[in-house]
PDB file of C-alpha atoms and ligand atoms in Angstrom:
ATOM      1  CA  ALA A 105       2.508  76.543 -41.275  1.00 53.00           C
ATOM      2  CA  SER A 106       2.912  73.007 -39.975  1.00 63.00           C
ATOM      3  CA  LEU A 107       1.542  71.599 -43.247  1.00 68.00           C
ATOM      4  CA  PHE A 108       4.231  73.402 -45.238  1.00 78.00           C
ATOM      5  CA  ALA A 109       6.835  72.174 -42.809  1.00 84.00           C
ATOM      6  CA  ALA A 110       5.690  68.580 -43.352  1.00 82.00           C
ATOM      7  CA  ASP A 111       5.826  68.926 -47.148  1.00 83.00           C
ATOM      8  CA  PHE A 112       9.253  70.467 -46.929  1.00 85.00           C
ATOM      9  CA  GLN A 113      10.461  67.639 -44.720  1.00 87.00           C
ATOM     10  CA  LEU A 114       9.209  65.069 -47.253  1.00 88.00           C
ATOM     11  CA  TRP A 115      11.055  66.834 -50.045  1.00 90.00           C
ATOM     12  CA  GLN A 116      14.224  67.058 -47.951  1.00 90.00           C
ATOM     13  CA  LYS A 117      14.097  63.301 -47.454  1.00 92.00           C
ATOM     14  CA  SER A 118      13.405  62.621 -51.136  1.00 95.00           C
ATOM     15  CA  THR A 119      16.048  60.727 -53.090  1.00 97.00           C
ATOM     16  CA  LEU A 120      15.498  63.289 -55.835  1.00 97.00           C
ATOM     17  CA  ASN A 121      16.694  66.012 -53.483  1.00 96.00           C
ATOM     18  CA  SER A 122      19.838  64.051 -52.574  1.00 97.00           C
ATOM     19  CA  ILE A 123      20.536  63.338 -56.255  1.00 98.00           C
ATOM     20  CA  LEU A 124      20.486  67.079 -56.923  1.00 98.00           C
ATOM     21  CA  LYS A 125      22.613  67.867 -53.863  1.00 97.00           C
ATOM     22  CA  ASN A 126      25.199  65.199 -54.765  1.00 98.00           C
ATOM     23  CA  ASN A 127      25.070  66.174 -58.449  1.00 98.00           C
ATOM     24  CA  GLN A 128      24.899  62.472 -59.287  1.00 98.00           C
ATOM     25  CA  LEU A 129      22.320  59.842 -60.254  1.00 99.00           C
ATOM     26  CA  ARG A 130      23.432  56.358 -59.167  1.00 99.00           C
ATOM     27  CA  VAL A 131      21.827  53.545 -61.158  1.00 99.00           C
ATOM     28  CA  CYS A 132      21.994  49.883 -60.140  1.00 99.00           C
ATOM     29  CA  LEU A 133      21.936  47.478 -63.063  1.00 98.00           C
ATOM     30  CA  GLU A 134      23.278  44.082 -63.982  1.00 98.00           C
ATOM     31  CA  PRO A 135      24.917  43.794 -67.408  1.00 98.00           C
ATOM     32  CA  GLY A 136      24.089  40.625 -69.363  1.00 97.00           C
ATOM     33  CA  TYR A 137      20.432  41.238 -70.147  1.00 98.00           C
ATOM     34  CA  VAL A 138      20.808  41.983 -73.851  1.00 98.00           C
ATOM     35  CA  PRO A 139      19.965  44.596 -75.203  1.00 98.00           C
ATOM     36  CA  PHE A 140      18.921  46.431 -72.024  1.00 98.00           C
ATOM     37  CA  GLU A 141      22.345  46.355 -70.335  1.00 98.00           C
ATOM     38  CA  MET A 142      25.469  44.591 -71.539  1.00 98.00           C
ATOM     39  CA  ARG A 143      29.198  45.176 -71.934  1.00 98.00           C
ATOM     40  CA  ASP A 144      30.775  46.193 -75.237  1.00 97.00           C
ATOM     41  CA  LYS A 145      34.163  44.818 -76.256  1.00 97.00           C
ATOM     42  CA  HIS A 146      35.920  47.541 -74.247  1.00 98.00           C
ATOM     43  CA  GLY A 147      33.984  46.545 -71.111  1.00 97.00           C
ATOM     44  CA  ARG A 148      31.758  49.623 -71.143  1.00 98.00           C
ATOM     45  CA  ILE A 149      28.137  49.140 -70.139  1.00 98.00           C
ATOM     46  CA  ILE A 150      25.731  49.980 -72.953  1.00 98.00           C
ATOM     47  CA  GLY A 151      22.104  49.302 -73.870  1.00 98.00           C
ATOM     48  CA  PHE A 152      18.533  50.543 -73.958  1.00 98.00           C
ATOM     49  CA  ASP A 153      18.357  51.060 -70.173  1.00 99.00           C
ATOM     50  CA  VAL A 154      21.701  52.883 -70.229  1.00 99.00           C
ATOM     51  CA  ASP A 155      20.400  55.349 -72.821  1.00 99.00           C
ATOM     52  CA  ILE A 156      17.311  55.944 -70.678  1.00 99.00           C
ATOM     53  CA  ALA A 157      19.518  56.468 -67.595  1.00 99.00           C
ATOM     54  CA  LYS A 158      21.706  58.951 -69.509  1.00 98.00           C
ATOM     55  CA  LYS A 159      18.658  60.925 -70.604  1.00 99.00           C
ATOM     56  CA  MET A 160      17.307  60.858 -67.041  1.00 99.00           C
ATOM     57  CA  ALA A 161      20.553  62.269 -65.617  1.00 99.00           C
ATOM     58  CA  LYS A 162      20.667  64.864 -68.376  1.00 98.00           C
ATOM     59  CA  ASP A 163      17.140  66.042 -67.581  1.00 98.00           C
ATOM     60  CA  MET A 164      18.047  66.224 -63.880  1.00 98.00           C
ATOM     61  CA  GLY A 165      21.175  68.154 -64.785  1.00 98.00           C
ATOM     62  CA  VAL A 166      23.433  65.747 -62.883  1.00 98.00           C
ATOM     63  CA  LYS A 167      26.151  63.204 -63.658  1.00 98.00           C
ATOM     64  CA  LEU A 168      25.332  59.539 -64.206  1.00 98.00           C
ATOM     65  CA  LYS A 169      27.015  56.786 -62.209  1.00 98.00           C
ATOM     66  CA  LEU A 170      26.325  53.189 -63.230  1.00 98.00           C
ATOM     67  CA  VAL A 171      26.597  50.724 -60.350  1.00 98.00           C
ATOM     68  CA  PRO A 172      26.963  47.146 -61.699  1.00 98.00           C
ATOM     69  CA  THR A 173      25.239  44.873 -59.191  1.00 98.00           C
ATOM     70  CA  ALA A 174      24.595  41.107 -59.100  1.00 97.00           C
ATOM     71  CA  TRP A 175      20.944  40.352 -59.802  1.00 97.00           C
ATOM     72  CA  ASP A 176      20.137  38.460 -56.630  1.00 93.00           C
ATOM     73  CA  GLY A 177      21.407  41.365 -54.488  1.00 96.00           C
ATOM     74  CA  ILE A 178      20.054  44.225 -56.576  1.00 98.00           C
ATOM     75  CA  ILE A 179      16.976  45.015 -54.469  1.00 98.00           C
ATOM     76  CA  SER A 180      18.953  44.995 -51.222  1.00 98.00           C
ATOM     77  CA  ALA A 181      21.555  47.258 -52.875  1.00 98.00           C
ATOM     78  CA  LEU A 182      18.787  49.791 -53.516  1.00 98.00           C
ATOM     79  CA  MET A 183      17.376  49.380 -50.017  1.00 98.00           C
ATOM     80  CA  THR A 184      20.800  49.956 -48.434  1.00 98.00           C
ATOM     81  CA  ASN A 185      21.386  53.085 -50.525  1.00 98.00           C
ATOM     82  CA  LYS A 186      24.109  51.734 -52.839  1.00 98.00           C
ATOM     83  CA  CYS A 187      22.164  53.426 -55.631  1.00 98.00           C
ATOM     84  CA  ASP A 188      19.182  55.738 -56.130  1.00 98.00           C
ATOM     85  CA  ILE A 189      17.268  53.612 -58.613  1.00 99.00           C
ATOM     86  CA  ILE A 190      17.287  50.216 -60.352  1.00 99.00           C
ATOM     87  CA  ILE A 191      17.043  50.449 -64.143  1.00 99.00           C
ATOM     88  CA  SER A 192      17.729  46.864 -65.141  1.00 98.00           C
ATOM     89  CA  GLY A 193      14.846  45.405 -67.110  1.00 98.00           C
ATOM     90  CA  MET A 194      13.142  44.568 -63.853  1.00 99.00           C
ATOM     91  CA  THR A 195       9.679  43.029 -64.044  1.00 99.00           C
ATOM     92  CA  ILE A 196       7.132  44.666 -61.763  1.00 99.00           C
ATOM     93  CA  THR A 197       5.985  41.756 -59.612  1.00 98.00           C
ATOM     94  CA  GLN A 198       3.627  42.066 -56.675  1.00 98.00           C
ATOM     95  CA  LYS A 199       6.178  40.383 -54.431  1.00 98.00           C
ATOM     96  CA  ARG A 200       9.018  42.799 -55.358  1.00 98.00           C
ATOM     97  CA  ASN A 201       6.575  45.682 -55.076  1.00 98.00           C
ATOM     98  CA  LEU A 202       6.206  44.913 -51.355  1.00 98.00           C
ATOM     99  CA  LYS A 203       9.896  45.799 -50.940  1.00 98.00           C
ATOM    100  CA  VAL A 204      10.316  48.611 -53.471  1.00 98.00           C
ATOM    101  CA  ALA A 205       8.177  51.099 -55.371  1.00 98.00           C
ATOM    102  CA  PHE A 206       7.934  50.922 -59.159  1.00 99.00           C
ATOM    103  CA  SER A 207       7.463  53.600 -61.799  1.00 98.00           C
ATOM    104  CA  ASP A 208       4.830  53.101 -64.467  1.00 98.00           C
ATOM    105  CA  PRO A 209       5.840  50.363 -66.931  1.00 98.00           C
ATOM    106  CA  TYR A 210       8.361  51.353 -69.614  1.00 98.00           C
ATOM    107  CA  PHE A 211       8.386  48.057 -71.541  1.00 98.00           C
ATOM    108  CA  LEU A 212       6.359  44.876 -71.847  1.00 98.00           C
ATOM    109  CA  VAL A 213       7.820  41.375 -72.063  1.00 98.00           C
ATOM    110  CA  GLY A 214       6.794  37.763 -71.527  1.00 98.00           C
ATOM    111  CA  GLN A 215       8.660  34.551 -70.824  1.00 98.00           C
ATOM    112  CA  THR A 216       9.479  32.506 -73.938  1.00 98.00           C
ATOM    113  CA  LEU A 217      11.390  29.297 -74.657  1.00 98.00           C
ATOM    114  CA  LEU A 218      14.531  28.453 -76.607  1.00 98.00           C
ATOM    115  CA  VAL A 219      14.364  24.721 -77.226  1.00 98.00           C
ATOM    116  CA  ASN A 220      17.024  22.171 -78.143  1.00 98.00           C
ATOM    117  CA  LYS A 221      16.782  21.103 -81.803  1.00 97.00           C
ATOM    118  CA  LYS A 222      16.314  17.467 -80.870  1.00 96.00           C
ATOM    119  CA  HIS A 223      12.749  18.402 -79.793  1.00 97.00           C
ATOM    120  CA  SER A 224      11.613  19.358 -83.282  1.00 94.00           C
ATOM    121  CA  ASN A 225       8.126  17.973 -82.536  1.00 94.00           C
ATOM    122  CA  VAL A 226       7.503  20.283 -79.572  1.00 95.00           C
ATOM    123  CA  LYS A 227       4.585  22.676 -80.075  1.00 93.00           C
ATOM    124  CA  SER A 228       3.978  24.048 -76.587  1.00 95.00           C
ATOM    125  CA  TYR A 229       5.768  24.318 -73.245  1.00 97.00           C
ATOM    126  CA  LYS A 230       3.435  21.577 -71.992  1.00 97.00           C
ATOM    127  CA  ASP A 231       5.217  19.027 -74.191  1.00 97.00           C
ATOM    128  CA  LEU A 232       8.366  19.674 -72.120  1.00 98.00           C
ATOM    129  CA  ASP A 233       6.848  19.387 -68.667  1.00 98.00           C
ATOM    130  CA  LYS A 234       8.040  15.823 -68.154  1.00 97.00           C
ATOM    131  CA  PRO A 235      10.447  13.978 -65.871  1.00 98.00           C
ATOM    132  CA  GLY A 236      13.930  13.833 -67.413  1.00 97.00           C
ATOM    133  CA  ILE A 237      13.582  17.210 -69.134  1.00 98.00           C
ATOM    134  CA  VAL A 238      16.010  19.921 -67.982  1.00 98.00           C
ATOM    135  CA  ILE A 239      14.923  23.593 -68.119  1.00 98.00           C
ATOM    136  CA  THR A 240      17.512  26.327 -67.511  1.00 98.00           C
ATOM    137  CA  THR A 241      17.139  29.983 -66.575  1.00 98.00           C
ATOM    138  CA  LYS A 242      18.805  32.764 -64.614  1.00 98.00           C
ATOM    139  CA  LEU A 243      18.749  32.693 -60.808  1.00 97.00           C
ATOM    140  CA  GLY A 244      16.308  35.041 -59.106  1.00 97.00           C
ATOM    141  CA  THR A 245      14.561  36.198 -62.251  1.00 98.00           C
ATOM    142  CA  THR A 246      10.958  35.951 -63.340  1.00 98.00           C
ATOM    143  CA  GLY A 247      12.302  33.236 -65.673  1.00 98.00           C
ATOM    144  CA  GLU A 248      12.939  31.141 -62.564  1.00 98.00           C
ATOM    145  CA  ILE A 249       9.500  31.946 -61.144  1.00 98.00           C
ATOM    146  CA  ALA A 250       7.828  30.933 -64.414  1.00 98.00           C
ATOM    147  CA  ALA A 251       9.962  27.792 -64.735  1.00 98.00           C
ATOM    148  CA  ARG A 252       8.946  26.591 -61.280  1.00 98.00           C
ATOM    149  CA  LYS A 253       5.299  27.327 -61.958  1.00 98.00           C
ATOM    150  CA  LEU A 254       4.999  25.909 -65.488  1.00 98.00           C
ATOM    151  CA  PHE A 255       7.409  22.965 -65.273  1.00 98.00           C
ATOM    152  CA  LYS A 256       6.352  21.020 -62.214  1.00 98.00           C
ATOM    153  CA  HIS A 257       7.577  17.670 -63.572  1.00 98.00           C
ATOM    154  CA  ALA A 258      10.830  18.749 -65.253  1.00 98.00           C
ATOM    155  CA  THR A 259      14.158  19.585 -63.553  1.00 98.00           C
ATOM    156  CA  ILE A 260      14.930  23.312 -63.186  1.00 98.00           C
ATOM    157  CA  LYS A 261      18.577  24.449 -63.238  1.00 98.00           C
ATOM    158  CA  THR A 262      19.442  28.065 -62.462  1.00 98.00           C
ATOM    159  CA  PHE A 263      22.613  29.963 -63.453  1.00 98.00           C
ATOM    160  CA  ASP A 264      24.186  33.257 -62.419  1.00 96.00           C
ATOM    161  CA  SER A 265      24.076  34.617 -65.967  1.00 97.00           C
ATOM    162  CA  GLU A 266      21.651  34.395 -68.868  1.00 97.00           C
ATOM    163  CA  SER A 267      24.460  33.403 -71.240  1.00 97.00           C
ATOM    164  CA  ALA A 268      25.560  30.426 -69.108  1.00 98.00           C
ATOM    165  CA  ALA A 269      21.952  29.223 -68.843  1.00 98.00           C
ATOM    166  CA  VAL A 270      21.264  29.330 -72.587  1.00 98.00           C
ATOM    167  CA  GLN A 271      24.682  27.820 -73.359  1.00 98.00           C
ATOM    168  CA  GLU A 272      23.591  24.636 -71.549  1.00 98.00           C
ATOM    169  CA  VAL A 273      20.948  24.085 -74.222  1.00 98.00           C
ATOM    170  CA  LEU A 274      23.423  24.717 -77.046  1.00 98.00           C
ATOM    171  CA  ASN A 275      25.814  22.219 -75.426  1.00 98.00           C
ATOM    172  CA  ASN A 276      23.071  19.563 -75.163  1.00 98.00           C
ATOM    173  CA  ARG A 277      23.180  19.521 -71.378  1.00 98.00           C
ATOM    174  CA  ALA A 278      19.637  20.923 -71.170  1.00 98.00           C
ATOM    175  CA  ASP A 279      16.407  20.746 -73.162  1.00 98.00           C
ATOM    176  CA  ALA A 280      15.198  24.341 -73.004  1.00 98.00           C
ATOM    177  CA  PHE A 281      15.956  27.829 -71.681  1.00 98.00           C
ATOM    178  CA  ILE A 282      13.153  30.056 -70.405  1.00 98.00           C
ATOM    179  CA  TYR A 283      13.647  33.836 -70.446  1.00 98.00           C
ATOM    180  CA  ASP A 284      12.324  37.277 -71.381  1.00 98.00           C
ATOM    181  CA  LYS A 285      11.313  37.492 -75.059  1.00 98.00           C
ATOM    182  CA  PRO A 286      13.628  40.364 -76.155  1.00 98.00           C
ATOM    183  CA  TYR A 287      16.692  38.442 -74.943  1.00 98.00           C
ATOM    184  CA  ASN A 288      15.595  35.257 -76.708  1.00 98.00           C
ATOM    185  CA  GLU A 289      14.674  37.100 -79.892  1.00 97.00           C
ATOM    186  CA  LEU A 290      18.156  38.637 -80.094  1.00 97.00           C
ATOM    187  CA  PHE A 291      19.817  35.344 -79.229  1.00 98.00           C
ATOM    188  CA  MET A 292      17.964  33.698 -82.129  1.00 97.00           C
ATOM    189  CA  ALA A 293      19.127  36.438 -84.488  1.00 96.00           C
ATOM    190  CA  GLY A 294      22.732  35.624 -83.508  1.00 96.00           C
ATOM    191  CA  LYS A 295      24.220  32.544 -81.825  1.00 96.00           C
ATOM    192  CA  GLY A 296      20.965  30.581 -81.764  1.00 96.00           C
ATOM    193  CA  LYS A 297      20.235  30.878 -85.487  1.00 96.00           C
ATOM    194  CA  GLY A 298      19.571  27.436 -86.938  1.00 95.00           C
ATOM    195  CA  ARG A 299      20.710  25.830 -83.685  1.00 96.00           C
ATOM    196  CA  LEU A 300      17.664  26.297 -81.437  1.00 98.00           C
ATOM    197  CA  ILE A 301      13.868  26.370 -81.778  1.00 97.00           C
ATOM    198  CA  PHE A 302      12.198  29.584 -80.612  1.00 97.00           C
ATOM    199  CA  LEU A 303       8.724  29.209 -79.068  1.00 97.00           C
ATOM    200  CA  LYS A 304       7.631  32.838 -79.291  1.00 95.00           C
ATOM    201  CA  GLN A 305       4.385  32.498 -77.420  1.00 96.00           C
ATOM    202  CA  ASP A 306       4.366  34.673 -74.275  1.00 98.00           C
ATOM    203  CA  LEU A 307       3.942  32.434 -71.238  1.00 98.00           C
ATOM    204  CA  THR A 308       3.628  35.371 -68.816  1.00 98.00           C
ATOM    205  CA  TYR A 309       2.627  39.056 -68.726  1.00 98.00           C
ATOM    206  CA  GLU A 310       5.534  41.200 -67.494  1.00 98.00           C
ATOM    207  CA  PRO A 311       5.654  44.989 -67.417  1.00 99.00           C
ATOM    208  CA  LEU A 312       9.165  46.321 -66.679  1.00 99.00           C
ATOM    209  CA  GLY A 313       9.612  49.325 -64.371  1.00 99.00           C
ATOM    210  CA  PHE A 314      12.213  51.467 -62.610  1.00 99.00           C
ATOM    211  CA  ALA A 315      12.486  50.529 -58.929  1.00 99.00           C
ATOM    212  CA  ILE A 316      13.033  53.078 -56.140  1.00 98.00           C
ATOM    213  CA  ASN A 317      12.665  52.987 -52.372  1.00 98.00           C
ATOM    214  CA  HIS A 318       9.215  53.241 -50.854  1.00 98.00           C
ATOM    215  CA  GLY A 319       7.954  56.462 -49.320  1.00 96.00           C
ATOM    216  CA  ASP A 320       9.219  58.867 -51.977  1.00 96.00           C
ATOM    217  CA  PRO A 321       6.280  60.432 -53.860  1.00 95.00           C
ATOM    218  CA  ASP A 322       8.356  63.315 -55.263  1.00 96.00           C
ATOM    219  CA  PHE A 323      10.849  60.995 -56.971  1.00 98.00           C
ATOM    220  CA  LEU A 324       8.093  58.708 -58.261  1.00 98.00           C
ATOM    221  CA  ASN A 325       6.217  61.709 -59.645  1.00 98.00           C
ATOM    222  CA  TRP A 326       9.352  62.945 -61.444  1.00 98.00           C
ATOM    223  CA  LEU A 327       9.966  59.499 -62.977  1.00 98.00           C
ATOM    224  CA  ASN A 328       6.440  58.993 -64.267  1.00 98.00           C
ATOM    225  CA  ASN A 329       6.354  62.442 -65.809  1.00 98.00           C
ATOM    226  CA  PHE A 330       9.783  61.802 -67.367  1.00 99.00           C
ATOM    227  CA  LEU A 331       8.479  58.523 -68.829  1.00 98.00           C
ATOM    228  CA  ARG A 332       5.372  60.093 -70.308  1.00 98.00           C
ATOM    229  CA  GLN A 333       7.506  62.812 -71.870  1.00 98.00           C
ATOM    230  CA  ILE A 334      10.079  60.512 -73.523  1.00 98.00           C
ATOM    231  CA  LYS A 335       7.334  58.161 -74.729  1.00 98.00           C
ATOM    232  CA  HIS A 336       5.670  60.988 -76.636  1.00 98.00           C
ATOM    233  CA  ASP A 337       8.486  63.294 -77.780  1.00 98.00           C
ATOM    234  CA  GLY A 338      10.360  60.761 -79.923  1.00 98.00           C
ATOM    235  CA  THR A 339      13.150  59.979 -77.430  1.00 98.00           C
ATOM    236  CA  TYR A 340      11.836  56.542 -76.480  1.00 98.00           C
ATOM    237  CA  GLU A 341      11.228  55.670 -80.130  1.00 98.00           C
ATOM    238  CA  LYS A 342      14.778  56.679 -81.028  1.00 98.00           C
ATOM    239  CA  PHE A 343      16.234  54.422 -78.305  1.00 98.00           C
ATOM    240  CA  TYR A 344      13.841  51.616 -79.228  1.00 98.00           C
ATOM    241  CA  ASN A 345      14.839  51.724 -82.876  1.00 98.00           C
ATOM    242  CA  LYS A 346      18.513  51.805 -81.943  1.00 98.00           C
ATOM    243  CA  TRP A 347      18.411  48.663 -79.768  1.00 98.00           C
ATOM    244  CA  PHE A 348      15.456  46.594 -81.000  1.00 96.00           C
ATOM    245  CA  ARG A 349      15.390  47.131 -84.770  1.00 87.00           C
ATOM    246  CA  ASN A 350      18.397  45.966 -86.756  1.00 65.00           C
TER     247      ASN A 350
HETATM  248  N1  LIG B 922      12.747  40.742 -66.325  1.00 70.89           N
HETATM  249  C1  LIG B 922      13.405  39.709 -65.582  1.00 70.89           C
HETATM  250  C2  LIG B 922      13.211  39.907 -64.096  1.00 70.89           C
HETATM  251  O1  LIG B 922      12.800  40.959 -63.689  1.00 70.89           O
HETATM  252  C3  LIG B 922      14.886  39.608 -65.909  1.00 70.89           C
HETATM  253  C4  LIG B 922      15.667  40.873 -65.718  1.00 70.89           C
HETATM  254  C5  LIG B 922      17.159  40.622 -65.698  1.00 70.89           C
HETATM  255  N2  LIG B 922      17.858  41.862 -65.756  1.00 70.89           N
HETATM  256  C6  LIG B 922      19.183  41.968 -65.793  1.00 70.89           C
HETATM  257  N3  LIG B 922      19.705  43.142 -65.905  1.00 70.89           N
HETATM  258  N4  LIG B 922      19.957  40.896 -65.763  1.00 70.89           N
HETATM  259  O2  LIG B 922      13.457  39.035 -63.302  1.00 70.89           O
END
């Protein structure tokens, strides 16, 4: 009997149980990471992650509440119960994984470079690791981690948003912007077209996952089964084609 009591207690403490009781799934995310989460012209938050979150809430039978949260406070927001889950294009890193638990990966990215046109001779990131070169990225991201690791001799400048960081290169105040490939690919299809050089080579290996609090096997189990299902029943493909193929 005591074993059942322990299992029941675990379930009672599960975030999944509180989501069902509150009839609401609260998702922390930071708009700006195109096309995963961004604002449309009416200010509504849309994107690939948002469609996944909507489907998640639908399958749970609860309402969805998006909680826009600044990137450098997003893990502490989860840990202090401002939301139930982070769905925000977050790379599963071993360091973050010490603070939060991650679902299985739902996407794979790598860091890539958008380079100022004046460096038309540049073939590899190594050509830019020199004193006097300015590399920009977004504060607190894996872009910053990669920048500090790969560009030991250059100057690293971090910004609160991806758009401000890449704009520095367009405005000739920086030499290159380092960031996740999907963002850079879309930037090159729009504003960056003909104005920047895209070095597509992946400089890092970065699986993205949903982050939840530690100690919640029931919630983690639900998420991984949800992921497997949408990856094989056409749902994931539909969202992928909507946001990544145009
Ligand atoms: N994948 C990168 C990281 O985990 C960038 C994610 C930024 N996400 C966002 N919603 N702004 O650091």
